[in-house]
Amino acid sequence: MKVFIVYCHPSEDSFTRHMRDAFIKGVTDVGHEYILSDLYKMNFKTDMSEEEYLRDAYYRNSPDPAADVLAEQEKVNASDAIVFIYPVFWTEAPAKLVGWFDRVWTYGFAYGEKTMKTLEKGLVLCSAGNPRERLESLGLLDSMKKVMLGDRLFNRVKEADFIVFDNTSREFGLREENWDQNLEKIYELGKNLFAGLK
Ligand SMILES: Cc1cc2nc3c(=O)[nH]c(=O)nc-3n(C[C@H](O)[C@H](O)[C@H](O)COP(=O)(O)O)c2cc1C
Protein backbone atom coordinates (compact mmCIF):
# COMPACT_ATOMS: atom_id res chain seq x y z
CA MET A 1 0.00 0.00 0.00
CA LYS A 2 1.03 3.57 -0.42
CA VAL A 3 0.92 6.60 1.84
CA PHE A 4 1.20 10.20 0.73
CA ILE A 5 3.14 12.18 3.37
CA VAL A 6 2.66 15.93 3.34
CA TYR A 7 5.49 17.28 5.43
CA CYS A 8 5.78 20.93 6.33
CA HIS A 9 8.64 22.35 8.39
CA PRO A 10 11.09 25.08 7.36
CA SER A 11 14.17 23.46 8.93
CA GLU A 12 15.93 20.12 9.03
CA ASP A 13 17.19 21.20 12.48
CA SER A 14 13.91 20.24 14.08
CA PHE A 15 12.15 17.52 16.01
CA THR A 16 9.50 17.43 13.29
CA ARG A 17 12.11 16.33 10.76
CA HIS A 18 12.90 13.38 13.00
CA MET A 19 9.17 12.63 13.21
CA ARG A 20 9.09 12.47 9.40
CA ASP A 21 12.10 10.14 9.24
CA ALA A 22 10.82 7.82 11.99
CA PHE A 23 7.43 7.57 10.32
CA ILE A 24 8.93 6.80 6.90
CA LYS A 25 11.17 4.15 8.45
CA GLY A 26 8.15 2.49 10.05
CA VAL A 27 6.18 2.51 6.80
CA THR A 28 9.01 1.13 4.68
CA ASP A 29 10.22 -1.44 7.25
CA VAL A 30 6.95 -3.31 6.76
CA GLY A 31 7.14 -3.06 2.98
CA HIS A 32 4.78 -0.19 2.20
CA GLU A 33 5.56 2.64 -0.16
CA TYR A 34 5.38 6.37 0.32
CA ILE A 35 5.27 9.58 -1.66
CA LEU A 36 6.65 12.67 0.07
CA SER A 37 5.78 16.30 -0.51
CA ASP A 38 8.20 18.45 1.48
CA LEU A 39 6.38 21.74 1.05
CA TYR A 40 9.17 24.14 2.04
CA LYS A 41 11.79 22.26 0.04
CA MET A 42 9.50 22.24 -2.99
CA ASN A 43 8.81 25.92 -2.40
CA PHE A 44 5.18 25.05 -2.90
CA LYS A 45 3.23 28.17 -3.84
CA THR A 46 0.51 28.68 -1.29
CA ASP A 47 -1.13 31.96 -2.26
CA MET A 48 -4.21 31.51 -4.40
CA SER A 49 -4.25 33.44 -7.63
CA GLU A 50 -7.35 35.46 -8.42
CA GLU A 51 -8.14 32.92 -11.15
CA GLU A 52 -7.96 30.07 -8.62
CA TYR A 53 -10.13 31.97 -6.19
CA LEU A 54 -12.80 32.67 -8.80
CA ARG A 55 -12.82 29.05 -9.99
CA ASP A 56 -13.56 27.80 -6.45
CA ALA A 57 -15.81 30.68 -5.46
CA TYR A 58 -18.05 30.19 -8.53
CA TYR A 59 -17.96 26.36 -8.26
CA ARG A 60 -16.43 26.04 -11.71
CA ASN A 61 -14.55 23.09 -13.16
CA SER A 62 -12.53 25.23 -15.48
CA PRO A 63 -9.89 26.30 -16.11
CA ASP A 64 -7.88 23.22 -15.16
CA PRO A 65 -5.94 23.61 -11.93
CA ALA A 66 -2.30 24.67 -12.22
CA ALA A 67 0.31 21.97 -12.89
CA ASP A 68 1.69 22.04 -9.32
CA VAL A 69 -1.83 21.58 -7.91
CA LEU A 70 -2.62 18.74 -10.33
CA ALA A 71 0.63 17.04 -9.31
CA GLU A 72 -0.43 17.10 -5.65
CA GLN A 73 -3.91 15.84 -6.49
CA GLU A 74 -2.40 12.97 -8.48
CA LYS A 75 -0.28 12.03 -5.46
CA VAL A 76 -3.45 11.87 -3.35
CA ASN A 77 -5.25 9.65 -5.83
CA ALA A 78 -2.21 7.40 -6.24
CA SER A 79 -2.26 6.68 -2.48
CA ASP A 80 -4.25 4.69 0.06
CA ALA A 81 -3.64 7.02 2.98
CA ILE A 82 -2.56 10.56 3.65
CA VAL A 83 -0.42 11.72 6.56
CA PHE A 84 0.36 15.29 7.55
CA ILE A 85 3.48 15.98 9.62
CA TYR A 86 4.06 19.53 10.86
CA PRO A 87 4.72 21.75 13.88
CA VAL A 88 1.90 23.76 15.42
CA PHE A 89 2.38 27.45 14.59
CA TRP A 90 -0.03 29.78 16.40
CA THR A 91 -2.52 26.98 17.00
CA GLU A 92 -2.62 26.06 13.31
CA ALA A 93 -0.60 24.29 10.71
CA PRO A 94 2.18 26.45 9.25
CA ALA A 95 0.76 28.92 6.71
CA LYS A 96 2.40 26.92 3.95
CA LEU A 97 0.27 23.89 4.72
CA VAL A 98 -2.88 25.96 5.16
CA GLY A 99 -2.18 27.39 1.70
CA TRP A 100 -1.65 23.87 0.36
CA PHE A 101 -5.26 23.10 1.33
CA ASP A 102 -6.46 26.40 -0.18
CA ARG A 103 -4.97 25.46 -3.53
CA VAL A 104 -5.03 21.64 -3.65
CA TRP A 105 -8.50 20.97 -2.20
CA THR A 106 -10.17 22.48 -5.28
CA TYR A 107 -13.75 22.44 -6.37
CA GLY A 108 -14.22 19.34 -8.52
CA PHE A 109 -11.45 17.53 -6.63
CA ALA A 110 -12.10 17.73 -2.89
CA TYR A 111 -15.69 18.97 -3.00
CA GLY A 112 -18.55 19.31 -5.45
CA GLU A 113 -18.53 16.51 -8.03
CA LYS A 114 -15.28 15.36 -6.55
CA THR A 115 -12.64 13.30 -8.31
CA MET A 116 -10.65 12.73 -5.13
CA LYS A 117 -10.76 9.13 -4.01
CA THR A 118 -11.89 8.26 -0.50
CA LEU A 119 -8.69 7.28 1.25
CA GLU A 120 -8.49 4.39 3.69
CA LYS A 121 -6.79 6.47 6.35
CA GLY A 122 -5.85 9.99 7.31
CA LEU A 123 -3.37 10.76 10.05
CA VAL A 124 -2.17 14.05 11.46
CA LEU A 125 1.06 14.09 13.46
CA CYS A 126 2.11 17.41 14.87
CA SER A 127 4.63 18.71 17.33
CA ALA A 128 3.57 21.36 19.80
CA GLY A 129 5.86 23.39 22.00
CA ASN A 130 3.29 23.67 24.77
CA PRO A 131 2.30 21.00 27.28
CA ARG A 132 -0.85 19.05 26.34
CA GLU A 133 -2.60 20.21 29.55
CA ARG A 134 -2.31 23.83 28.42
CA LEU A 135 -3.53 23.06 24.90
CA GLU A 136 -6.45 21.09 26.35
CA SER A 137 -7.47 23.47 29.11
CA LEU A 138 -7.64 26.40 26.70
CA GLY A 139 -9.57 24.34 24.12
CA LEU A 140 -6.79 24.80 21.58
CA LEU A 141 -6.12 21.11 20.92
CA ASP A 142 -9.79 20.54 20.30
CA SER A 143 -10.02 23.38 17.80
CA MET A 144 -6.94 22.17 15.89
CA LYS A 145 -8.42 18.67 15.74
CA LYS A 146 -11.77 19.96 14.58
CA VAL A 147 -10.29 21.92 11.71
CA MET A 148 -8.07 19.09 10.47
CA LEU A 149 -10.39 16.12 11.04
CA GLY A 150 -13.81 17.71 10.89
CA ASP A 151 -13.20 19.92 7.89
CA ARG A 152 -10.05 19.25 5.89
CA LEU A 153 -10.07 15.45 6.09
CA PHE A 154 -13.72 14.88 6.99
CA ASN A 155 -15.34 12.20 4.79
CA ARG A 156 -12.40 12.20 2.38
CA VAL A 157 -10.91 9.46 4.55
CA LYS A 158 -12.54 6.40 6.08
CA GLU A 159 -10.67 6.68 9.38
CA ALA A 160 -8.69 9.53 10.83
CA ASP A 161 -6.58 10.37 13.83
CA PHE A 162 -4.88 13.50 15.12
CA ILE A 163 -1.90 12.95 17.41
CA VAL A 164 0.03 15.74 19.05
CA PHE A 165 3.54 15.38 20.46
CA ASP A 166 3.69 18.02 23.14
CA ASN A 167 6.41 19.73 25.19
CA THR A 168 8.71 19.93 22.17
CA SER A 169 9.76 23.52 22.89
CA ARG A 170 13.50 24.01 23.33
CA GLU A 171 12.53 25.85 26.50
CA PHE A 172 11.69 22.57 28.26
CA GLY A 173 13.99 19.67 29.15
CA LEU A 174 11.08 17.42 28.28
CA ARG A 175 11.89 17.83 24.59
CA GLU A 176 15.05 15.74 25.10
CA GLU A 177 13.60 13.56 27.83
CA ASN A 178 10.70 12.40 25.60
CA TRP A 179 12.65 12.38 22.34
CA ASP A 180 13.37 8.66 21.89
CA GLN A 181 10.03 7.53 23.26
CA ASN A 182 8.13 9.89 20.95
CA LEU A 183 10.09 8.77 17.90
CA GLU A 184 9.56 5.12 18.80
CA LYS A 185 5.82 5.78 18.98
CA ILE A 186 5.89 7.49 15.57
CA TYR A 187 7.89 4.61 14.09
CA GLU A 188 5.21 2.20 15.37
CA LEU A 189 2.47 4.41 13.90
CA GLY A 190 4.23 4.13 10.54
CA LYS A 191 4.54 0.36 10.88
CA ASN A 192 0.88 -0.04 11.80
CA LEU A 193 -0.64 2.48 9.44
CA PHE A 194 -2.08 -0.20 7.19
CA ALA A 195 -2.46 -2.95 9.78
CA GLY A 196 -5.64 -4.85 9.09
CA LEU A 197 -5.93 -3.54 5.52
CA LYS A 198 -5.10 -5.55 2.44
C1 LIG B 1 6.19 30.71 14.78
C2 LIG B 1 5.96 29.62 15.78
C3 LIG B 1 4.72 29.51 16.37
C4 LIG B 1 4.48 28.49 17.28
N1 LIG B 1 3.23 28.41 17.84
C5 LIG B 1 2.98 27.42 18.71
C6 LIG B 1 1.67 27.29 19.26
O1 LIG B 1 0.75 28.04 18.99
N2 LIG B 1 1.47 26.28 20.14
C7 LIG B 1 2.45 25.39 20.49
O2 LIG B 1 2.19 24.50 21.27
N3 LIG B 1 3.69 25.47 19.94
C8 LIG B 1 3.98 26.46 19.08
N4 LIG B 1 5.23 26.56 18.52
C9 LIG B 1 6.21 25.48 18.76
C10 LIG B 1 6.20 24.47 17.58
O3 LIG B 1 4.96 23.87 17.47
C11 LIG B 1 7.19 23.25 17.64
O4 LIG B 1 6.69 22.23 18.40
C12 LIG B 1 8.48 23.61 18.23
O5 LIG B 1 9.03 24.58 17.39
C13 LIG B 1 9.44 22.41 18.37
O6 LIG B 1 9.45 21.52 17.25
P1 LIG B 1 10.55 21.59 16.07
O7 LIG B 1 11.90 21.31 16.68
O8 LIG B 1 10.14 20.54 15.10
O9 LIG B 1 10.44 22.98 15.48
C14 LIG B 1 5.51 27.57 17.62
C15 LIG B 1 6.77 27.71 17.02
C16 LIG B 1 7.00 28.72 16.13
C17 LIG B 1 8.37 28.82 15.50
Coordinates of C-alpha atoms and ligand atoms in Angstrom, one line a residue:
M1 CA 0.0 0.0 0.0
K2 CA 1.0 3.6 -0.4
V3 CA 0.9 6.6 1.8
F4 CA 1.2 10.2 0.7
I5 CA 3.1 12.2 3.4
V6 CA 2.7 15.9 3.3
Y7 CA 5.5 17.3 5.4
C8 CA 5.8 20.9 6.3
H9 CA 8.6 22.4 8.4
P10 CA 11.1 25.1 7.4
S11 CA 14.2 23.5 8.9
E12 CA 15.9 20.1 9.0
D13 CA 17.2 21.2 12.5
S14 CA 13.9 20.2 14.1
F15 CA 12.1 17.5 16.0
T16 CA 9.5 17.4 13.3
R17 CA 12.1 16.3 10.8
H18 CA 12.9 13.4 13.0
M19 CA 9.2 12.6 13.2
R20 CA 9.1 12.5 9.4
D21 CA 12.1 10.1 9.2
A22 CA 10.8 7.8 12.0
F23 CA 7.4 7.6 10.3
I24 CA 8.9 6.8 6.9
K25 CA 11.2 4.1 8.4
G26 CA 8.2 2.5 10.1
V27 CA 6.2 2.5 6.8
T28 CA 9.0 1.1 4.7
D29 CA 10.2 -1.4 7.2
V30 CA 7.0 -3.3 6.8
G31 CA 7.1 -3.1 3.0
H32 CA 4.8 -0.2 2.2
E33 CA 5.6 2.6 -0.2
Y34 CA 5.4 6.4 0.3
I35 CA 5.3 9.6 -1.7
L36 CA 6.6 12.7 0.1
S37 CA 5.8 16.3 -0.5
D38 CA 8.2 18.5 1.5
L39 CA 6.4 21.7 1.1
Y40 CA 9.2 24.1 2.0
K41 CA 11.8 22.3 0.0
M42 CA 9.5 22.2 -3.0
N43 CA 8.8 25.9 -2.4
F44 CA 5.2 25.1 -2.9
K45 CA 3.2 28.2 -3.8
T46 CA 0.5 28.7 -1.3
D47 CA -1.1 32.0 -2.3
M48 CA -4.2 31.5 -4.4
S49 CA -4.2 33.4 -7.6
E50 CA -7.4 35.5 -8.4
E51 CA -8.1 32.9 -11.2
E52 CA -8.0 30.1 -8.6
Y53 CA -10.1 32.0 -6.2
L54 CA -12.8 32.7 -8.8
R55 CA -12.8 29.1 -10.0
D56 CA -13.6 27.8 -6.5
A57 CA -15.8 30.7 -5.5
Y58 CA -18.1 30.2 -8.5
Y59 CA -18.0 26.4 -8.3
R60 CA -16.4 26.0 -11.7
N61 CA -14.6 23.1 -13.2
S62 CA -12.5 25.2 -15.5
P63 CA -9.9 26.3 -16.1
D64 CA -7.9 23.2 -15.2
P65 CA -5.9 23.6 -11.9
A66 CA -2.3 24.7 -12.2
A67 CA 0.3 22.0 -12.9
D68 CA 1.7 22.0 -9.3
V69 CA -1.8 21.6 -7.9
L70 CA -2.6 18.7 -10.3
A71 CA 0.6 17.0 -9.3
E72 CA -0.4 17.1 -5.6
Q73 CA -3.9 15.8 -6.5
E74 CA -2.4 13.0 -8.5
K75 CA -0.3 12.0 -5.5
V76 CA -3.5 11.9 -3.3
N77 CA -5.3 9.7 -5.8
A78 CA -2.2 7.4 -6.2
S79 CA -2.3 6.7 -2.5
D80 CA -4.2 4.7 0.1
A81 CA -3.6 7.0 3.0
I82 CA -2.6 10.6 3.7
V83 CA -0.4 11.7 6.6
F84 CA 0.4 15.3 7.5
I85 CA 3.5 16.0 9.6
Y86 CA 4.1 19.5 10.9
P87 CA 4.7 21.8 13.9
V88 CA 1.9 23.8 15.4
F89 CA 2.4 27.4 14.6
W90 CA 0.0 29.8 16.4
T91 CA -2.5 27.0 17.0
E92 CA -2.6 26.1 13.3
A93 CA -0.6 24.3 10.7
P94 CA 2.2 26.4 9.3
A95 CA 0.8 28.9 6.7
K96 CA 2.4 26.9 3.9
L97 CA 0.3 23.9 4.7
V98 CA -2.9 26.0 5.2
G99 CA -2.2 27.4 1.7
W100 CA -1.6 23.9 0.4
F101 CA -5.3 23.1 1.3
D102 CA -6.5 26.4 -0.2
R103 CA -5.0 25.5 -3.5
V104 CA -5.0 21.6 -3.6
W105 CA -8.5 21.0 -2.2
T106 CA -10.2 22.5 -5.3
Y107 CA -13.8 22.4 -6.4
G108 CA -14.2 19.3 -8.5
F109 CA -11.4 17.5 -6.6
A110 CA -12.1 17.7 -2.9
Y111 CA -15.7 19.0 -3.0
G112 CA -18.6 19.3 -5.5
E113 CA -18.5 16.5 -8.0
K114 CA -15.3 15.4 -6.5
T115 CA -12.6 13.3 -8.3
M116 CA -10.7 12.7 -5.1
K117 CA -10.8 9.1 -4.0
T118 CA -11.9 8.3 -0.5
L119 CA -8.7 7.3 1.3
E120 CA -8.5 4.4 3.7
K121 CA -6.8 6.5 6.3
G122 CA -5.9 10.0 7.3
L123 CA -3.4 10.8 10.0
V124 CA -2.2 14.0 11.5
L125 CA 1.1 14.1 13.5
C126 CA 2.1 17.4 14.9
S127 CA 4.6 18.7 17.3
A128 CA 3.6 21.4 19.8
G129 CA 5.9 23.4 22.0
N130 CA 3.3 23.7 24.8
P131 CA 2.3 21.0 27.3
R132 CA -0.8 19.0 26.3
E133 CA -2.6 20.2 29.6
R134 CA -2.3 23.8 28.4
L135 CA -3.5 23.1 24.9
E136 CA -6.4 21.1 26.4
S137 CA -7.5 23.5 29.1
L138 CA -7.6 26.4 26.7
G139 CA -9.6 24.3 24.1
L140 CA -6.8 24.8 21.6
L141 CA -6.1 21.1 20.9
D142 CA -9.8 20.5 20.3
S143 CA -10.0 23.4 17.8
M144 CA -6.9 22.2 15.9
K145 CA -8.4 18.7 15.7
K146 CA -11.8 20.0 14.6
V147 CA -10.3 21.9 11.7
M148 CA -8.1 19.1 10.5
L149 CA -10.4 16.1 11.0
G150 CA -13.8 17.7 10.9
D151 CA -13.2 19.9 7.9
R152 CA -10.1 19.2 5.9
L153 CA -10.1 15.5 6.1
F154 CA -13.7 14.9 7.0
N155 CA -15.3 12.2 4.8
R156 CA -12.4 12.2 2.4
V157 CA -10.9 9.5 4.6
K158 CA -12.5 6.4 6.1
E159 CA -10.7 6.7 9.4
A160 CA -8.7 9.5 10.8
D161 CA -6.6 10.4 13.8
F162 CA -4.9 13.5 15.1
I163 CA -1.9 13.0 17.4
V164 CA 0.0 15.7 19.1
F165 CA 3.5 15.4 20.5
D166 CA 3.7 18.0 23.1
N167 CA 6.4 19.7 25.2
T168 CA 8.7 19.9 22.2
S169 CA 9.8 23.5 22.9
R170 CA 13.5 24.0 23.3
E171 CA 12.5 25.8 26.5
F172 CA 11.7 22.6 28.3
G173 CA 14.0 19.7 29.2
L174 CA 11.1 17.4 28.3
R175 CA 11.9 17.8 24.6
E176 CA 15.1 15.7 25.1
E177 CA 13.6 13.6 27.8
N178 CA 10.7 12.4 25.6
W179 CA 12.7 12.4 22.3
D180 CA 13.4 8.7 21.9
Q181 CA 10.0 7.5 23.3
N182 CA 8.1 9.9 20.9
L183 CA 10.1 8.8 17.9
E184 CA 9.6 5.1 18.8
K185 CA 5.8 5.8 19.0
I186 CA 5.9 7.5 15.6
Y187 CA 7.9 4.6 14.1
E188 CA 5.2 2.2 15.4
L189 CA 2.5 4.4 13.9
G190 CA 4.2 4.1 10.5
K191 CA 4.5 0.4 10.9
N192 CA 0.9 0.0 11.8
L193 CA -0.6 2.5 9.4
F194 CA -2.1 -0.2 7.2
A195 CA -2.5 -2.9 9.8
G196 CA -5.6 -4.8 9.1
L197 CA -5.9 -3.5 5.5
K198 CA -5.1 -5.5 2.4
Ligands
LIG1 C1 6.2 30.7 14.8 C2 6.0 29.6 15.8 C3 4.7 29.5 16.4 C4 4.5 28.5 17.3 N1 3.2 28.4 17.8 C5 3.0 27.4 18.7 C6 1.7 27.3 19.3 O1 0.7 28.0 19.0 N2 1.5 26.3 20.1 C7 2.5 25.4 20.5 O2 2.2 24.5 21.3 N3 3.7 25.5 19.9 C8 4.0 26.5 19.1 N4 5.2 26.6 18.5 C9 6.2 25.5 18.8 C10 6.2 24.5 17.6 O3 5.0 23.9 17.5 C11 7.2 23.3 17.6 O4 6.7 22.2 18.4 C12 8.5 23.6 18.2 O5 9.0 24.6 17.4 C13 9.4 22.4 18.4 O6 9.4 21.5 17.2 P1 10.6 21.6 16.1 O7 11.9 21.3 16.7 O8 10.1 20.5 15.1 O9 10.4 23.0 15.5 C14 5.5 27.6 17.6 C15 6.8 27.7 17.0 C16 7.0 28.7 16.1 C17 8.4 28.8 15.5

